[in-house]
């Protein structure tokens, strides 16, 4: 596993919780990082490269079950909150790579109230449009929203895409619930059948 001991302690704690399966979110708002862009670049790099390296190791070595589990947990990241962190357009590139990662599950990204111009917001929107998972991209409070073309892009192109993703997510959740109910129903039927058979057996021996 890639080391990240040089990162701020709160980031290390968040990554550790994710790696151990204790959380599927990275809540890091208002952190006052000394070098916020470097932190975001390193954070996204760890989430991307560690998962790839450890997944490859797990595929080639029978003794790396823990590495494979860690890779899966990094891929299962659902939400990342980086609002109020003094981020500029440079943060959009690594975050965009995280958003459009294949086989990821990133659902919610918040970079609200940072310093992104229309360039950074366009980058994030472009990457979000390639993701079948993301349902929320919060860029409120960034100066780039003063550009009317950016607002039009968000309202006419991004918003419908996010709406479709939300609908598909709801349908998947409903299907999963139905499958669980069917499994529970079959289990109950089997239990009733076993009780009937047991009752019949007792009657035949009495």
Short mmCIF file of C-alpha atoms in Angstrom, two decimals:
data_model
loop_
_atom_site.label_atom_id
_atom_site.label_comp_id
_atom_site.label_asym_id
_atom_site.label_seq_id
_atom_site.Cartn_x
_atom_site.Cartn_y
_atom_site.Cartn_z
CA UNK A 1 0.00 0.00 0.00
CA UNK A 2 1.22 3.43 -0.90
CA UNK A 3 2.35 5.42 2.13
CA UNK A 4 0.72 8.76 2.91
CA UNK A 5 2.20 9.65 6.31
CA UNK A 6 3.31 13.08 5.05
CA UNK A 7 -0.29 14.21 4.45
CA UNK A 8 -2.23 16.23 7.05
CA UNK A 9 -3.47 14.07 9.90
CA UNK A 10 -7.14 14.59 9.12
CA UNK A 11 -6.59 13.37 5.57
CA UNK A 12 -4.69 10.34 6.85
CA UNK A 13 -7.53 9.57 9.26
CA UNK A 14 -10.11 9.85 6.47
CA UNK A 15 -8.11 7.57 4.17
CA UNK A 16 -7.55 5.07 6.96
CA UNK A 17 -11.28 4.86 7.69
CA UNK A 18 -11.93 4.30 4.00
CA UNK A 19 -9.20 1.66 3.72
CA UNK A 20 -10.49 -0.23 6.76
CA UNK A 21 -14.05 -0.19 5.48
CA UNK A 22 -15.32 1.97 8.34
CA UNK A 23 -16.52 4.69 5.95
CA UNK A 24 -17.34 5.28 2.29
CA UNK A 25 -17.04 9.05 2.45
CA UNK A 26 -14.24 11.59 2.71
CA UNK A 27 -15.47 14.58 4.69
CA UNK A 28 -12.75 17.23 4.53
CA UNK A 29 -14.40 20.67 4.48
CA UNK A 30 -12.74 23.84 5.83
CA UNK A 31 -9.38 22.21 6.51
CA UNK A 32 -7.11 25.23 6.06
CA UNK A 33 -4.42 23.14 4.37
CA UNK A 34 -1.05 24.83 3.97
CA UNK A 35 -0.85 23.56 0.38
CA UNK A 36 -4.43 22.61 -0.58
CA UNK A 37 -3.71 21.82 -4.23
CA UNK A 38 -0.84 19.49 -3.33
CA UNK A 39 -3.04 17.73 -0.78
CA UNK A 40 -5.86 17.16 -3.28
CA UNK A 41 -3.44 15.96 -5.94
CA UNK A 42 -1.84 13.50 -3.52
CA UNK A 43 -5.20 12.39 -2.14
CA UNK A 44 -6.64 11.64 -5.58
CA UNK A 45 -3.39 10.01 -6.66
CA UNK A 46 -3.54 7.61 -3.71
CA UNK A 47 -7.16 6.70 -4.38
CA UNK A 48 -6.43 6.04 -8.05
CA UNK A 49 -2.99 4.44 -8.10
CA UNK A 50 -3.24 2.44 -4.88
CA UNK A 51 -6.43 0.76 -6.04
CA UNK A 52 -4.85 -0.10 -9.40
CA UNK A 53 -1.56 -1.35 -7.95
CA UNK A 54 -3.14 -3.42 -5.22
CA UNK A 55 -5.79 -4.82 -7.54
CA UNK A 56 -3.08 -5.95 -9.96
CA UNK A 57 -1.13 -7.48 -7.08
CA UNK A 58 -4.22 -9.30 -5.87
CA UNK A 59 -4.82 -10.71 -9.33
CA UNK A 60 -1.29 -12.12 -9.57
CA UNK A 61 -0.59 -13.24 -5.98
CA UNK A 62 -2.70 -15.60 -3.93
CA UNK A 63 -1.53 -14.09 -0.63
CA UNK A 64 -2.77 -10.53 -1.24
CA UNK A 65 -6.41 -10.85 -0.19
CA UNK A 66 -6.02 -7.81 2.07
CA UNK A 67 -4.67 -5.74 -0.82
CA UNK A 68 -7.59 -6.75 -3.00
CA UNK A 69 -10.01 -5.82 -0.22
CA UNK A 70 -8.35 -2.42 0.16
CA UNK A 71 -8.57 -1.78 -3.58
CA UNK A 72 -12.27 -2.58 -3.51
CA UNK A 73 -12.85 -0.21 -0.60
CA UNK A 74 -11.06 2.62 -2.38
CA UNK A 75 -13.22 2.01 -5.46
CA UNK A 76 -16.33 2.07 -3.27
CA UNK A 77 -15.80 5.70 -2.26
CA UNK A 78 -19.26 7.28 -2.42
CA UNK A 79 -18.78 10.91 -1.46
CA UNK A 80 -16.03 13.51 -1.15
CA UNK A 81 -16.51 16.93 0.42
CA UNK A 82 -13.78 19.53 -0.16
CA UNK A 83 -15.76 22.73 0.24
CA UNK A 84 -14.14 25.88 1.66
CA UNK A 85 -10.57 24.67 1.02
CA UNK A 86 -9.18 27.47 -1.15
CA UNK A 87 -8.96 25.18 -4.20
CA UNK A 88 -8.38 26.61 -7.65
CA UNK A 89 -8.58 25.19 -11.18
CA UNK A 90 -5.57 22.93 -10.63
CA UNK A 91 -7.65 20.75 -8.31
CA UNK A 92 -10.15 20.04 -11.08
CA UNK A 93 -7.82 17.71 -13.00
CA UNK A 94 -7.16 15.09 -10.27
CA UNK A 95 -10.75 15.34 -9.02
CA UNK A 96 -12.00 14.85 -12.55
CA UNK A 97 -9.89 11.71 -12.91
CA UNK A 98 -11.44 10.40 -9.72
CA UNK A 99 -14.95 11.20 -10.96
CA UNK A 100 -14.53 9.39 -14.28
CA UNK A 101 -12.61 6.40 -12.88
CA UNK A 102 -13.88 3.16 -14.45
CA UNK A 103 -15.69 0.81 -12.07
CA UNK A 104 -15.87 3.50 -9.41
CA UNK A 105 -18.87 4.38 -7.26
CA UNK A 106 -18.30 8.08 -6.58
CA UNK A 107 -21.77 9.53 -6.13
CA UNK A 108 -21.35 12.99 -4.57
CA UNK A 109 -18.59 15.56 -5.09
CA UNK A 110 -18.62 18.94 -3.37
CA UNK A 111 -16.08 21.65 -4.13
CA UNK A 112 -18.40 24.47 -3.10
CA UNK A 113 -17.03 27.85 -1.99
CA UNK A 114 -13.55 27.51 -3.46
CA UNK A 115 -11.69 29.62 -6.04
CA UNK A 116 -12.44 27.76 -9.26
CA UNK A 117 -12.95 29.78 -12.41
CA UNK A 118 -15.00 28.74 -15.40
CA UNK A 119 -12.01 26.65 -16.56
CA UNK A 120 -12.00 24.40 -13.51
CA UNK A 121 -15.77 24.08 -13.39
CA UNK A 122 -15.92 23.15 -17.08
CA UNK A 123 -13.31 20.46 -16.45
CA UNK A 124 -15.33 18.94 -13.61
CA UNK A 125 -18.56 19.10 -15.59
CA UNK A 126 -16.92 17.46 -18.59
CA UNK A 127 -15.65 14.59 -16.45
CA UNK A 128 -18.96 14.26 -14.60
CA UNK A 129 -20.75 13.81 -17.92
CA UNK A 130 -18.74 10.62 -18.50
CA UNK A 131 -19.70 9.10 -15.15
CA UNK A 132 -22.74 6.81 -14.77
CA UNK A 133 -22.48 7.09 -10.97
CA UNK A 134 -22.27 10.74 -9.94
CA UNK A 135 -25.57 12.29 -8.90
CA UNK A 136 -24.38 15.50 -7.23
CA UNK A 137 -21.63 17.91 -8.31
CA UNK A 138 -21.72 20.93 -6.02
CA UNK A 139 -19.73 23.88 -7.38
CA UNK A 140 -21.76 26.62 -5.66
CA UNK A 141 -19.87 29.66 -4.43
CA UNK A 142 -17.06 29.47 -6.99
CA UNK A 143 -16.29 32.60 -9.08
CA UNK A 144 -16.60 30.62 -12.31
CA UNK A 145 -20.36 30.58 -11.88
CA UNK A 146 -20.40 34.23 -12.82
CA UNK A 147 -19.85 33.07 -16.41
CA UNK A 148 -23.32 32.71 -18.01
CA UNK A 149 -22.02 30.03 -20.38
CA UNK A 150 -20.98 27.89 -17.42
CA UNK A 151 -24.40 28.30 -15.84
CA UNK A 152 -26.02 27.28 -19.11
CA UNK A 153 -23.76 24.22 -19.32
CA UNK A 154 -24.71 23.18 -15.81
CA UNK A 155 -28.43 23.76 -16.23
CA UNK A 156 -28.94 22.37 -19.71
CA UNK A 157 -26.34 19.60 -19.93
CA UNK A 158 -25.09 18.54 -16.51
CA UNK A 159 -28.39 18.69 -14.61
CA UNK A 160 -30.22 16.27 -16.97
CA UNK A 161 -27.28 13.85 -16.82
CA UNK A 162 -27.27 13.86 -13.03
CA UNK A 163 -31.04 13.36 -13.03
CA UNK A 164 -30.70 10.27 -15.22
CA UNK A 165 -28.01 8.90 -12.92
CA UNK A 166 -30.26 9.44 -9.90
CA UNK A 167 -33.14 7.64 -11.58
CA UNK A 168 -30.94 4.70 -12.52
CA UNK A 169 -29.58 4.52 -8.98
CA UNK A 170 -33.11 4.45 -7.57
CA UNK A 171 -34.07 1.68 -9.99
CA UNK A 172 -31.01 -0.35 -8.98
CA UNK A 173 -31.86 0.09 -5.31
CA UNK A 174 -35.44 -1.02 -5.94
CA UNK A 175 -34.22 -4.08 -7.85
CA UNK A 176 -31.86 -4.97 -5.01
CA UNK A 177 -34.69 -4.64 -2.49
CA UNK A 178 -36.93 -6.85 -4.61
CA UNK A 179 -34.20 -9.47 -4.91
CA UNK A 180 -33.66 -9.41 -1.15
CA UNK A 181 -37.38 -9.80 -0.57
CA UNK A 182 -37.48 -12.72 -3.00
CA UNK A 183 -34.59 -14.40 -1.22
CA UNK A 184 -36.26 -13.86 2.16
CA UNK A 185 -39.53 -15.18 0.72
CA UNK A 186 -37.88 -18.33 -0.59
CA UNK A 187 -36.17 -18.83 2.76
CA UNK A 188 -39.49 -18.56 4.60
CA UNK A 189 -41.13 -21.00 2.19
CA UNK A 190 -38.32 -23.50 2.74
CA UNK A 191 -38.65 -23.15 6.51
CA UNK A 192 -42.41 -23.74 6.33
CA UNK A 193 -41.85 -26.76 4.07
CA UNK A 194 -39.33 -28.24 6.51
CA UNK A 195 -41.77 -27.71 9.40
CA UNK A 196 -44.55 -29.46 7.47
CA UNK A 197 -42.28 -32.36 6.59
CA UNK A 198 -41.15 -32.63 10.18
CA UNK A 199 -44.77 -32.61 11.35
CA UNK A 200 -45.68 -35.33 8.83
CA UNK A 201 -42.71 -37.42 9.98
CA UNK A 202 -43.80 -37.14 13.62
CA UNK A 203 -47.37 -38.17 12.75
CA UNK A 204 -46.21 -41.25 10.81
CA UNK A 205 -44.10 -42.48 13.72
CA UNK A 206 -46.70 -41.92 16.44
#
